[in-house]
């Protein structure tokens, strides 16, 4: 491959694009890898397409190695299969739907569980046809409310999705482990520093769910580690350490006048001033905060739900929604229409709507909380005595320093990451929905169990850019760079011709070459562009060409060394090979 | 590559699929290459995906060789650019549209002229940035009224589209010629016998249009050749030989009672019986048939149009629509609402709707035609004297034996083909629409002119299957076959192990191998499946394995020869290499 910048569709930008909030987005646009074409839709430019194709090739190779078989489904699908699985409804606003000329409902598939399941139902009949591991690379469509970060979260993106079909739990466990190892190899090969964290499985259903997160400050996912054990989890999947059961000796509930204390801070201040319950050491953690949300069940009526969390914590809406999935939730604020819900003074005792409490609100624990009357709060409100929640919910924010529920010894640390892969044991949700049964080896019908394995391919381009850049530009890992070497012709005394000759020689040797042969562009601009584009190594054909020398530069280390022109092809070929 | 049929997602079918009308569709389904997933939407199964990928690789390689740069646009696009080009309206019912969660209109792109043009506008500024040749492989969506033939005409299909941008006509002509040669190489390499024919350019606009047709009886396109010259054209693009101008000496128009002659046949019979005009040699070719159609202009009101053609020819609706494009047409039959249009007795003289005539209805020619009164016809109705058409139109059917307008000597022959490629000089339709101007070398603005070059990639799979099959199944050209060799283990005395060993050895040598290692499947079924699947050569590891011999079979010629097992890897490798 030999690309010439004199003819390449490339325009590097000095200014930051106005709509780009994260480094990868800014740099991919500035360096000419992508261009916005639609809301949440990006065009891959020639350099971007090369990176995407290299990532795709690595994934495809590893999927074949893991025993995967490649298929390709349509993206435009009829409504019916998604009705059977109930996802036509459950997917909610994320689903892009349309009617065809006959008025028939269709969708642009956000994922293809239904189609994989139907295909396997159609193509198999007996235990001899299993196990199966099928995958595809496919453009997916989701009507994101807030597309962001360029390729990080778009409405249209390239995904590799894979599904395994096994007749035994042992088989599912085995292929799950195989795919987990395969994903580790894939992400390592494409240069992504990643962490595997426990996760929830969202609208897809299923259990035994792990996410591969590329560690990055701009990541939308927050995940925890532990100071003492190897526990790692997406915050949505964090299990709260449940305190030991408390045998209560708390005195009876007592109601106090607490005028103008609609917030936890104002309540704590007043409680200490007035020495409620004889104490002046009240803190937010002693209070019970009750938050009302509207839960939107897809296809059914919404309901009101109150969530109780210790007053020093917020309700984390992402954790809440993960707990309520496939329902979604919004904060309730129409208190005028519900006189029984006293804004700022809610307490769980005597609430008439469903009430779920944080696990810390364990039986026997006593709280300072609202008295359900304006300007009044109650002390000594004991869980299990004065109120009984309808259940617990993992919706309180997770904080660094929280105790680790996995080992019970360490505390949690927190980092952010970009979800680049998700594997989980999906089980029989879809084979049940479509009643997929095959003949077992014992002559009886058996229902396959599924695993689900996805990689965000276009998102991986952004994740790599996020992890591999500096203040000069992108710094591609060699395995996915759009070229192996960037030859810069710096000078007008035969440098362009020499650069092109060197490029041709390297290209013949199988090296991917980008030559900056632009006339009328200064050496300085060429160097700046080369650093912005971020190909791992550059060869500068410059002033010392006359003496037979060129310079080889390493993009990451910024190391430079002079090499005789006659040797440079050998040096680069050995390096790339 | 080593595929094992014992684990491959494959189920061959003995019965013809009920909905398959054409050989390629039947065979691709029966041999396990594709499966219907949606109306006009097919899933590529593992074998089909391999063929598709090989075709894609050939096209990509030739596009790079021709100087193309690869990009990838989103498929889901906002309405606005397609409003600017007027294609949001002009594309009509073929366009699949949807509203997002904010109510904004989007479309699934049927083609991407607008996006290529906007990208070039965005990324260029001066003559130095040209010429450009950009391409992409992309899933396209069109709401076909009648999807048919499996991959031949679907609602979702893979297309390679390319656009050139040049600042001069000479540049456009040059790249057009380069792409034409490139397409010839592509179709030759993938094994498609093809003809290049003159074509119309349809809803895309533009001129200098040629189609690549894969010759096939089931093709939707009919094209003509000439017995004397090398003229070849899609019937839509056939120009009718215009007769030399006639100096009329025809007597005055005369109206006759012709009761119950609403058809040409009944009219001719009566005319001869009654010796109208003193003649008894009337034929259909002497009559002028007038057909009324409703023309549907996208985004505007429909209008009635009468078409006059010699009575021995039908109006060809495809030719008519090509002539009216982007408008479409349907036969008018609501004569009750138009008393001035006398069904069965229409004549062009005194018609109150627009009237377009076949070029054969030249000035001076006289016709037997309707008198616009029930049961009456007129003789000696002379074009230019008794009526003047509003223009001519190429809408009459083309027939084998018609004179060739290109050379004036030969006559036309007719064949059918599948449109697999279309190249045309699009010109400035889109750069005008988006007002794309760049700085010319003389300092003045210059507007780029475009060429358009498309290949139906998934359709090519079907076209190849259409040209390469026999009564036993598919017969893939070596260049696109899913595997190079199909090793059949026929026997239970070590044949499976030997077949797998041979397969592994060949795979290591770079040969694409499919091994039929299925247990509990008879040799007969394996042979039948091998012929159905159609890999160019098979190696049968059978009874003579014990003596050290295997059999090599050629799928196309059915030739068989015995080869020592120790030599077969060498034979196959040399053959494939």
XYZ file of N, CA, C and O in Angstrom, chain A residues 18-180:
652
model
N -15.911 22.562 16.847
C -16.734 23.174 17.895
C -17.539 22.142 18.690
O -17.746 22.299 19.891
N -17.975 21.087 18.013
C -18.887 20.154 18.686
C -18.162 18.996 19.375
O -18.812 18.082 19.875
N -16.844 19.030 19.394
C -16.106 17.876 19.916
C -15.696 18.109 21.361
O -14.964 19.048 21.663
N -16.160 17.253 22.249
C -15.898 17.446 23.675
C -14.768 16.580 24.207
O -14.233 16.853 25.268
N -14.451 15.498 23.510
C -13.458 14.576 24.062
C -12.254 14.504 23.121
O -12.374 14.750 21.918
N -11.081 14.191 23.681
C -9.849 14.210 22.873
C -9.928 13.349 21.614
O -9.497 13.778 20.544
N -10.457 12.136 21.735
C -10.468 11.259 20.554
C -11.298 11.873 19.435
O -10.914 11.833 18.269
N -12.425 12.448 19.782
C -13.288 13.068 18.779
C -12.558 14.235 18.111
O -12.492 14.328 16.882
N -11.978 15.104 18.947
C -11.252 16.258 18.399
C -10.130 15.820 17.465
O -9.986 16.327 16.358
N -9.346 14.840 17.919
C -8.173 14.446 17.140
C -8.556 13.674 15.885
O -7.936 13.841 14.838
N -9.555 12.823 15.971
C -9.957 12.060 14.781
C -10.510 12.999 13.707
O -10.311 12.774 12.516
N -11.185 14.061 14.135
C -11.670 15.042 13.154
C -10.496 15.884 12.645
O -10.309 16.040 11.433
N -9.693 16.396 13.575
C -8.602 17.286 13.161
C -7.600 16.585 12.243
O -7.065 17.190 11.313
N -7.342 15.310 12.515
C -6.332 14.584 11.730
C -6.924 13.956 10.465
O -6.226 13.279 9.725
N -8.223 14.170 10.243
C -8.808 13.715 8.974
C -9.143 12.241 8.929
O -9.045 11.613 7.879
N -9.566 11.672 10.052
C -9.983 10.269 10.058
C -11.500 10.137 9.923
O -11.984 9.166 9.345
N -12.232 11.064 10.498
C -13.699 10.997 10.429
C -14.263 12.388 10.176
O -13.578 13.395 10.354
N -15.526 12.415 9.800
C -16.224 13.664 9.531
C -17.687 13.461 9.865
O -18.274 12.434 9.492
N -18.282 14.407 10.530
C -19.689 14.289 10.882
C -20.551 14.363 9.622
O -20.339 15.226 8.765
N -21.520 13.450 9.497
C -22.393 13.427 8.320
C -23.852 13.552 8.700
O -24.686 13.896 7.869
N -24.181 13.243 9.945
C -25.583 13.200 10.376
C -25.549 13.284 11.897
O -24.494 13.101 12.504
N -26.697 13.541 12.534
C -26.672 13.535 13.996
C -26.279 12.143 14.487
O -26.967 11.167 14.208
N -25.151 12.044 15.161
C -24.696 10.736 15.632
C -24.236 9.821 14.519
O -24.141 8.609 14.716
N -23.923 10.382 13.355
C -23.476 9.569 12.217
C -22.214 10.153 11.621
O -22.178 11.343 11.296
N -21.186 9.343 11.497
C -19.893 9.819 11.017
C -19.462 9.089 9.761
O -19.694 7.888 9.613
N -18.823 9.837 8.880
C -18.215 9.262 7.694
C -16.790 8.869 8.031
O -16.065 9.644 8.640
N -16.417 7.659 7.655
C -15.029 7.257 7.785
C -14.304 7.781 6.547
O -14.652 7.416 5.424
N -13.292 8.610 6.761
C -12.465 9.083 5.661
C -11.404 8.016 5.368
O -11.299 7.034 6.112
N -10.632 8.175 4.286
C -9.708 7.091 3.920
C -8.828 6.598 5.074
O -8.705 5.393 5.284
N -8.234 7.517 5.855
C -7.367 7.056 6.954
C -8.181 6.337 8.028
O -7.740 5.330 8.583
N -9.374 6.843 8.318
C -10.220 6.204 9.329
C -10.677 4.829 8.895
O -10.719 3.879 9.689
N -11.008 4.719 7.605
C -11.460 3.424 7.088
C -10.345 2.389 7.200
O -10.613 1.213 7.509
N -9.102 2.807 6.972
C -7.983 1.864 7.089
C -7.855 1.348 8.517
O -7.637 0.152 8.743
N -8.000 2.249 9.496
C -7.903 1.825 10.896
C -9.059 0.875 11.224
O -8.860 -0.195 11.811
N -10.250 1.262 10.813
C -11.421 0.420 11.081
C -11.234 -0.977 10.479
O -11.542 -1.996 11.115
N -10.709 -1.024 9.259
C -10.522 -2.317 8.596
C -9.471 -3.171 9.311
O -9.603 -4.395 9.361
N -8.431 -2.512 9.839
C -7.412 -3.298 10.534
C -7.988 -3.885 11.825
O -7.707 -5.033 12.177
N -8.779 -3.108 12.533
C -9.410 -3.618 13.753
C -10.352 -4.772 13.397
O -10.348 -5.826 14.044
N -11.130 -4.564 12.351
C -12.060 -5.600 11.902
C -11.315 -6.895 11.580
O -11.760 -7.990 11.946
N -10.175 -6.762 10.914
C -9.419 -7.954 10.520
C -8.924 -8.723 11.740
O -8.953 -9.961 11.769
N -8.477 -8.012 12.759
C -8.008 -8.682 13.982
C -9.175 -9.426 14.639
O -9.044 -10.596 15.034
N -10.304 -8.756 14.734
C -11.456 -9.387 15.386
C -11.901 -10.618 14.592
O -12.158 -11.684 15.154
N -11.972 -10.457 13.277
C -12.412 -11.574 12.440
C -11.475 -12.772 12.590
O -11.923 -13.910 12.756
N -10.176 -12.497 12.567
C -9.207 -13.581 12.696
C -9.376 -14.308 14.035
O -9.406 -15.544 14.092
N -9.524 -13.535 15.109
C -9.668 -14.169 16.424
C -11.010 -14.905 16.547
O -11.103 -15.930 17.229
N -12.040 -14.393 15.898
C -13.325 -15.083 15.943
C -13.246 -16.415 15.195
O -13.799 -17.416 15.641
N -12.568 -16.414 14.053
C -12.387 -17.679 13.335
C -11.569 -18.652 14.186
O -11.885 -19.835 14.291
N -10.487 -18.139 14.785
C -9.640 -18.986 15.629
C -10.445 -19.605 16.771
O -10.232 -20.755 17.153
N -11.391 -18.836 17.294
C -12.206 -19.331 18.405
C -13.334 -20.251 17.918
O -14.171 -20.668 18.716
N -13.353 -20.537 16.612
C -14.371 -21.456 16.108
C -15.640 -20.764 15.637
O -16.663 -21.414 15.412
N -15.588 -19.459 15.478
C -16.774 -18.721 15.033
C -17.020 -18.878 13.540
O -16.091 -19.116 12.770
N -18.278 -18.784 13.142
C -18.660 -18.814 11.737
C -19.322 -17.480 11.423
O -20.203 -17.030 12.140
N -18.909 -16.883 10.294
C -19.397 -15.542 9.997
C -20.646 -15.571 9.125
O -20.706 -16.286 8.121
N -21.608 -14.800 9.505
C -22.840 -14.617 8.728
C -23.083 -13.119 8.598
O -22.321 -12.309 9.112
N -24.136 -12.751 7.887
C -24.499 -11.324 7.807
C -26.007 -11.228 7.651
O -26.558 -11.712 6.662
N -26.642 -10.606 8.622
C -28.092 -10.431 8.578
C -28.443 -9.075 7.968
O -27.639 -8.147 8.015
N -29.659 -8.951 7.464
C -30.117 -7.614 7.083
C -30.223 -6.714 8.325
O -30.331 -7.202 9.451
N -30.192 -5.408 8.096
C -30.388 -4.448 9.187
C -31.858 -4.062 9.295
O -32.350 -3.734 10.367
N -32.547 -4.079 8.171
C -33.960 -3.688 8.127
C -34.807 -4.946 8.290
O -34.769 -5.833 7.440
N -35.553 -5.003 9.380
C -36.220 -6.256 9.731
C -37.696 -6.016 10.034
O -38.070 -4.939 10.498
N -38.506 -7.020 9.794
C -39.927 -6.882 10.106
C -40.169 -6.891 11.612
O -39.350 -7.385 12.387
N -41.283 -6.350 11.996
C -41.620 -6.194 13.408
C -41.824 -7.521 14.132
O -41.509 -7.649 15.327
N -42.363 -8.514 13.414
C -42.898 -9.705 14.080
C -41.914 -10.398 15.036
O -42.274 -10.648 16.186
N -40.707 -10.734 14.616
C -39.836 -11.442 15.574
C -39.573 -10.622 16.833
O -39.431 -11.183 17.917
N -39.519 -9.319 16.672
C -39.246 -8.458 17.828
C -40.486 -8.284 18.698
O -40.376 -7.878 19.858
N -41.650 -8.595 18.151
C -42.869 -8.673 18.958
C -42.817 -9.927 19.833
O -43.168 -9.903 21.008
N -42.395 -11.024 19.212
C -42.344 -12.294 19.946
C -41.435 -12.155 21.172
O -41.759 -12.638 22.253
N -40.312 -11.494 21.001
C -39.379 -11.344 22.120
C -39.766 -10.187 23.035
O -39.131 -9.969 24.059
N -40.757 -9.420 22.638
C -41.229 -8.233 23.363
C -40.264 -7.060 23.260
O -40.460 -6.032 23.901
N -39.230 -7.197 22.445
C -38.282 -6.085 22.379
C -38.782 -4.927 21.531
O -38.256 -3.816 21.633
N -39.754 -5.200 20.641
C -40.352 -4.092 19.883
C -40.827 -3.018 20.870
O -40.683 -1.823 20.640
N -41.367 -3.472 21.990
C -41.846 -2.560 23.024
C -40.734 -2.188 23.999
O -40.499 -1.020 24.281
N -40.028 -3.209 24.502
C -39.057 -2.970 25.565
C -37.930 -2.030 25.165
O -37.371 -1.337 26.001
N -37.583 -2.068 23.881
C -36.438 -1.263 23.497
C -36.744 0.229 23.571
O -35.848 1.067 23.613
N -38.038 0.549 23.545
C -38.451 1.931 23.771
C -37.953 2.889 22.707
O -37.828 2.541 21.526
N -37.644 4.095 23.138
C -37.292 5.168 22.206
C -35.994 4.925 21.461
O -35.708 5.606 20.482
N -35.173 3.988 21.934
C -33.902 3.729 21.250
C -34.122 3.083 19.892
O -33.244 3.112 19.033
N -35.298 2.488 19.713
C -35.549 1.727 18.496
C -35.963 2.661 17.356
O -36.883 3.461 17.502
N -35.285 2.532 16.231
C -35.668 3.288 15.034
C -36.604 2.414 14.211
O -36.242 1.305 13.825
N -37.800 2.911 13.972
C -38.793 2.111 13.256
C -39.309 2.875 12.051
O -39.214 4.104 11.988
N -39.858 2.147 11.105
C -40.433 2.790 9.924
C -41.502 1.889 9.332
O -41.583 0.697 9.660
N -42.314 2.465 8.488
C -43.311 1.702 7.756
C -42.888 1.636 6.293
O -42.406 2.635 5.747
N -43.060 0.475 5.679
C -42.729 0.384 4.255
C -43.924 0.837 3.413
O -44.935 1.288 3.940
N -43.816 0.713 2.098
C -44.851 1.255 1.225
C -46.191 0.556 1.406
O -47.221 1.079 0.994
N -46.159 -0.628 1.998
C -47.416 -1.329 2.255
C -47.952 -1.025 3.655
O -48.952 -1.582 4.078
N -47.221 -0.200 4.409
C -47.659 0.122 5.766
C -47.195 -0.885 6.803
O -47.584 -0.798 7.965
N -46.344 -1.832 6.399
C -45.858 -2.833 7.363
C -44.756 -2.226 8.232
O -43.901 -1.489 7.739
N -44.800 -2.554 9.526
C -43.812 -2.032 10.470
C -42.477 -2.752 10.333
O -42.430 -3.988 10.272
N -41.427 -1.981 10.338
C -40.072 -2.519 10.318
C -39.236 -1.788 11.360
O -39.604 -0.721 11.836
N -38.090 -2.361 11.659
C -37.158 -1.692 12.549
C -35.763 -1.793 11.967
O -35.478 -2.657 11.127
N -34.912 -0.880 12.393
C -33.489 -0.987 12.111
C -32.888 -1.654 13.331
O -32.936 -1.111 14.435
N -32.348 -2.831 13.121
C -32.006 -3.672 14.269
C -30.955 -3.026 15.167
O -29.871 -2.654 14.695
N -31.259 -2.891 16.461
C -30.264 -2.411 17.415
C -29.317 -3.541 17.804
O -28.145 -3.329 18.086
N -29.830 -4.769 17.829
C -29.036 -5.996 17.943
C -29.889 -7.101 17.336
O -31.064 -6.900 17.056
N -29.284 -8.281 17.159
C -29.898 -9.306 16.305
C -30.198 -10.626 17.018
O -30.214 -11.676 16.362
N -30.417 -10.609 18.321
C -30.683 -11.863 19.032
C -31.795 -12.665 18.360
O -31.693 -13.886 18.175
N -32.875 -11.982 18.017
C -34.024 -12.676 17.425
C -33.630 -13.388 16.142
O -34.040 -14.523 15.886
N -32.850 -12.689 15.306
C -32.521 -13.260 14.007
C -31.557 -14.439 14.126
O -31.693 -15.442 13.420
N -30.571 -14.312 15.013
C -29.663 -15.444 15.232
C -30.466 -16.655 15.722
O -30.257 -17.777 15.261
N -31.387 -16.397 16.653
C -32.165 -17.506 17.209
C -33.027 -18.160 16.137
O -33.082 -19.392 16.029
N -33.687 -17.334 15.327
C -34.533 -17.889 14.263
C -33.699 -18.646 13.237
O -34.132 -19.678 12.717
N -32.512 -18.144 12.948
C -31.660 -18.827 11.976
C -31.264 -20.204 12.502
O -31.306 -21.197 11.763
N -30.896 -20.240 13.753
C -30.487 -21.526 14.327
C -31.683 -22.478 14.380
O -31.565 -23.669 14.093
N -32.854 -21.944 14.686
C -34.056 -22.785 14.676
C -34.284 -23.374 13.281
O -34.612 -24.547 13.127
N -34.058 -22.533 12.284
C -34.299 -22.919 10.901
C -33.266 -23.938 10.403
O -33.589 -24.852 9.640
N -32.019 -23.790 10.845
C -30.920 -24.539 10.236
C -30.506 -25.777 11.027
O -29.575 -26.475 10.614
N -31.088 -25.992 12.185
C -30.644 -27.127 12.989
C -31.838 -28.030 13.310
O -32.985 -27.635 13.120
N -31.535 -29.212 13.796
C -32.605 -30.113 14.151
C -32.232 -31.072 15.270
O -33.086 -31.527 16.008
N -30.936 -31.318 15.389
C -30.538 -32.330 16.365
C -29.292 -31.891 17.122
O -28.608 -30.938 16.735
N -29.019 -32.610 18.188
C -27.848 -32.324 19.018
C -26.560 -32.350 18.214
O -25.569 -31.719 18.577
N -26.584 -33.068 17.073
C -25.367 -33.138 16.250
C -24.985 -31.788 15.661
O -23.856 -31.576 15.260
N -25.973 -30.889 15.563
C -25.696 -29.573 14.956
C -25.094 -28.586 15.949
O -24.845 -27.426 15.603
N -24.883 -29.027 17.183
C -24.380 -28.117 18.218
C -23.029 -28.614 18.733
O -22.719 -29.781 18.556
N -22.247 -27.753 19.372
C -22.475 -26.324 19.614
C -22.272 -25.475 18.361
O -21.669 -25.937 17.386
N -22.757 -24.257 18.404
C -22.568 -23.304 17.316
C -22.101 -21.967 17.887
O -22.566 -21.547 18.950
N -21.212 -21.339 17.157
C -20.781 -19.985 17.525
C -20.820 -19.160 16.246
O -20.064 -19.408 15.320
N -21.764 -18.229 16.186
C -21.978 -17.441 14.966
C -21.675 -15.977 15.253
O -21.939 -15.481 16.344
N -21.135 -15.303 14.244
C -20.889 -13.864 14.446
C -21.117 -13.115 13.152
O -21.191 -13.694 12.069
N -21.253 -11.814 13.293
C -21.340 -10.937 12.130
C -20.734 -9.581 12.478
O -20.640 -9.213 13.649
N -20.324 -8.876 11.444
C -20.011 -7.451 11.575
C -21.199 -6.719 10.987
O -21.602 -7.003 9.861
N -21.759 -5.809 11.754
C -22.972 -5.194 11.238
C -23.144 -3.764 11.691
O -22.796 -3.412 12.814
N -23.695 -2.979 10.820
C -24.051 -1.618 11.192
C -25.308 -1.677 12.044
O -26.311 -2.268 11.644
N -25.226 -1.114 13.230
C -26.370 -1.110 14.145
C -26.916 0.303 14.239
O -26.174 1.280 14.092
N -28.192 0.372 14.542
C -28.865 1.667 14.627
C -29.569 1.793 15.976
O -30.313 0.883 16.361
N -29.296 2.889 16.681
C -30.028 3.164 17.917
C -30.297 4.655 18.001
O -29.398 5.463 17.784
N -31.518 4.986 18.329
C -31.887 6.398 18.367
C -31.475 6.987 19.709
O -32.311 7.302 20.553
N -30.179 7.163 19.887
C -29.650 7.718 21.129
C -30.222 9.110 21.356
O -30.254 9.939 20.445
N -30.623 9.382 22.591
C -31.129 10.710 22.912
C -30.007 11.737 22.805
O -30.212 12.857 22.343
N -28.810 11.339 23.217
C -27.685 12.270 23.196
C -26.455 11.591 22.606
O -25.585 11.120 23.344
N -26.387 11.531 21.272
C -25.150 11.000 20.682
C -23.998 11.880 21.152
O -24.165 13.089 21.304
N -22.850 11.289 21.437
C -21.730 12.112 21.917
C -20.387 11.472 21.587
O -20.288 10.283 21.308
N -19.383 12.327 21.616
C -18.013 11.833 21.525
C -17.653 11.264 20.160
O -16.794 10.389 20.075
N -18.304 11.726 19.098
C -17.939 11.222 17.779
C -18.304 9.751 17.672
O -19.468 9.383 17.732
N -17.281 8.898 17.531
C -17.547 7.467 17.378
C -17.868 6.785 18.708
O -18.163 5.596 18.738
N -17.793 7.524 19.823
C -18.006 6.873 21.121
C -19.455 6.439 21.317
O -19.735 5.362 21.826
N -20.373 7.305 20.984
C -21.790 6.949 21.107
C -22.552 7.583 19.962
O -22.852 8.772 19.995
N -22.809 6.776 18.947
C -23.487 7.290 17.768
C -24.834 6.636 17.592
O -25.207 5.728 18.342
N -25.576 7.099 16.603
C -26.857 6.467 16.299
C -26.667 5.323 15.306
O -27.549 4.501 15.112
N -25.512 5.328 14.669
C -25.202 4.289 13.681
C -23.753 3.906 13.911
O -22.883 4.769 13.936
N -23.484 2.642 14.102
C -22.117 2.246 14.444
C -21.885 0.806 14.015
O -22.827 0.042 13.812
N -20.614 0.479 13.878
C -20.268 -0.879 13.457
C -20.039 -1.738 14.689
O -19.290 -1.364 15.582
N -20.693 -2.882 14.714
C -20.575 -3.773 15.855
C -20.240 -5.167 15.339
O -20.652 -5.560 14.261
N -19.470 -5.882 16.125
C -19.309 -7.317 15.883
C -20.171 -7.971 16.938
O -19.939 -7.792 18.133
N -21.210 -8.657 16.517
C -21.980 -9.383 17.520
C -21.865 -10.872 17.272
O -21.730 -11.328 16.140
N -21.861 -11.628 18.345
C -21.696 -13.072 18.252
C -22.616 -13.734 19.257
O -22.898 -13.170 20.315
N -23.088 -14.906 18.895
C -23.942 -15.682 19.793
C -23.506 -17.130 19.756
O -23.234 -17.672 18.683
N -23.455 -17.727 20.933
C -23.171 -19.155 21.009
C -24.464 -19.886 21.339
O -25.348 -19.337 22.018
N -24.561 -21.095 20.836
C -25.722 -21.945 21.101
C -25.203 -23.290 21.594
O -24.459 -23.962 20.870
N -25.557 -23.642 22.806
C -25.095 -24.885 23.403
C -26.271 -25.634 23.996
O -27.288 -25.041 24.353
N -26.066 -26.948 24.156
C -27.145 -27.753 24.723
C -26.946 -28.003 26.211
O -27.811 -28.578 26.861
N -25.800 -27.575 26.737
C -25.575 -27.795 28.168
C -24.983 -26.550 28.800
O -24.351 -25.730 28.116
N -25.185 -26.436 30.088
C -24.601 -25.309 30.818
C -23.087 -25.371 30.740
O -22.410 -24.348 30.617
N -22.558 -26.618 30.797
C -21.100 -26.778 30.741
C -20.569 -26.241 29.413
O -19.526 -25.586 29.364
N -21.316 -26.516 28.340
C -20.903 -26.034 27.033
C -20.904 -24.508 26.988
O -19.977 -23.877 26.467
N -21.946 -23.908 27.555
C -22.034 -22.454 27.589
C -20.873 -21.867 28.399
O -20.227 -20.898 27.983
N -20.599 -22.481 29.536
C -19.505 -21.997 30.374
C -18.182 -22.078 29.624
O -17.358 -21.164 29.675
N -18.010 -23.166 28.873
C -16.757 -23.350 28.142
C -16.596 -22.294 27.050
O -15.557 -21.640 26.944
N -17.634 -22.089 26.242
C -17.497 -21.127 25.136
C -17.411 -19.709 25.691
O -16.699 -18.855 25.150
N -18.088 -19.459 26.799
C -17.985 -18.145 27.442
C -16.529 -17.869 27.841
O -15.990 -16.789 27.566
N -15.892 -18.868 28.410
C -14.493 -18.712 28.796
C -13.604 -18.530 27.573
O -12.666 -17.722 27.573
N -13.933 -19.265 26.505
C -13.154 -19.161 25.266
C -13.301 -17.761 24.667
O -12.326 -17.143 24.235
N -14.510 -17.231 24.648
C -14.725 -15.898 24.100
C -14.073 -14.838 24.988
O -13.533 -13.851 24.503
N -14.106 -15.053 26.285
C -13.470 -14.114 27.211
C -11.973 -14.018 26.897
O -11.402 -12.926 26.788
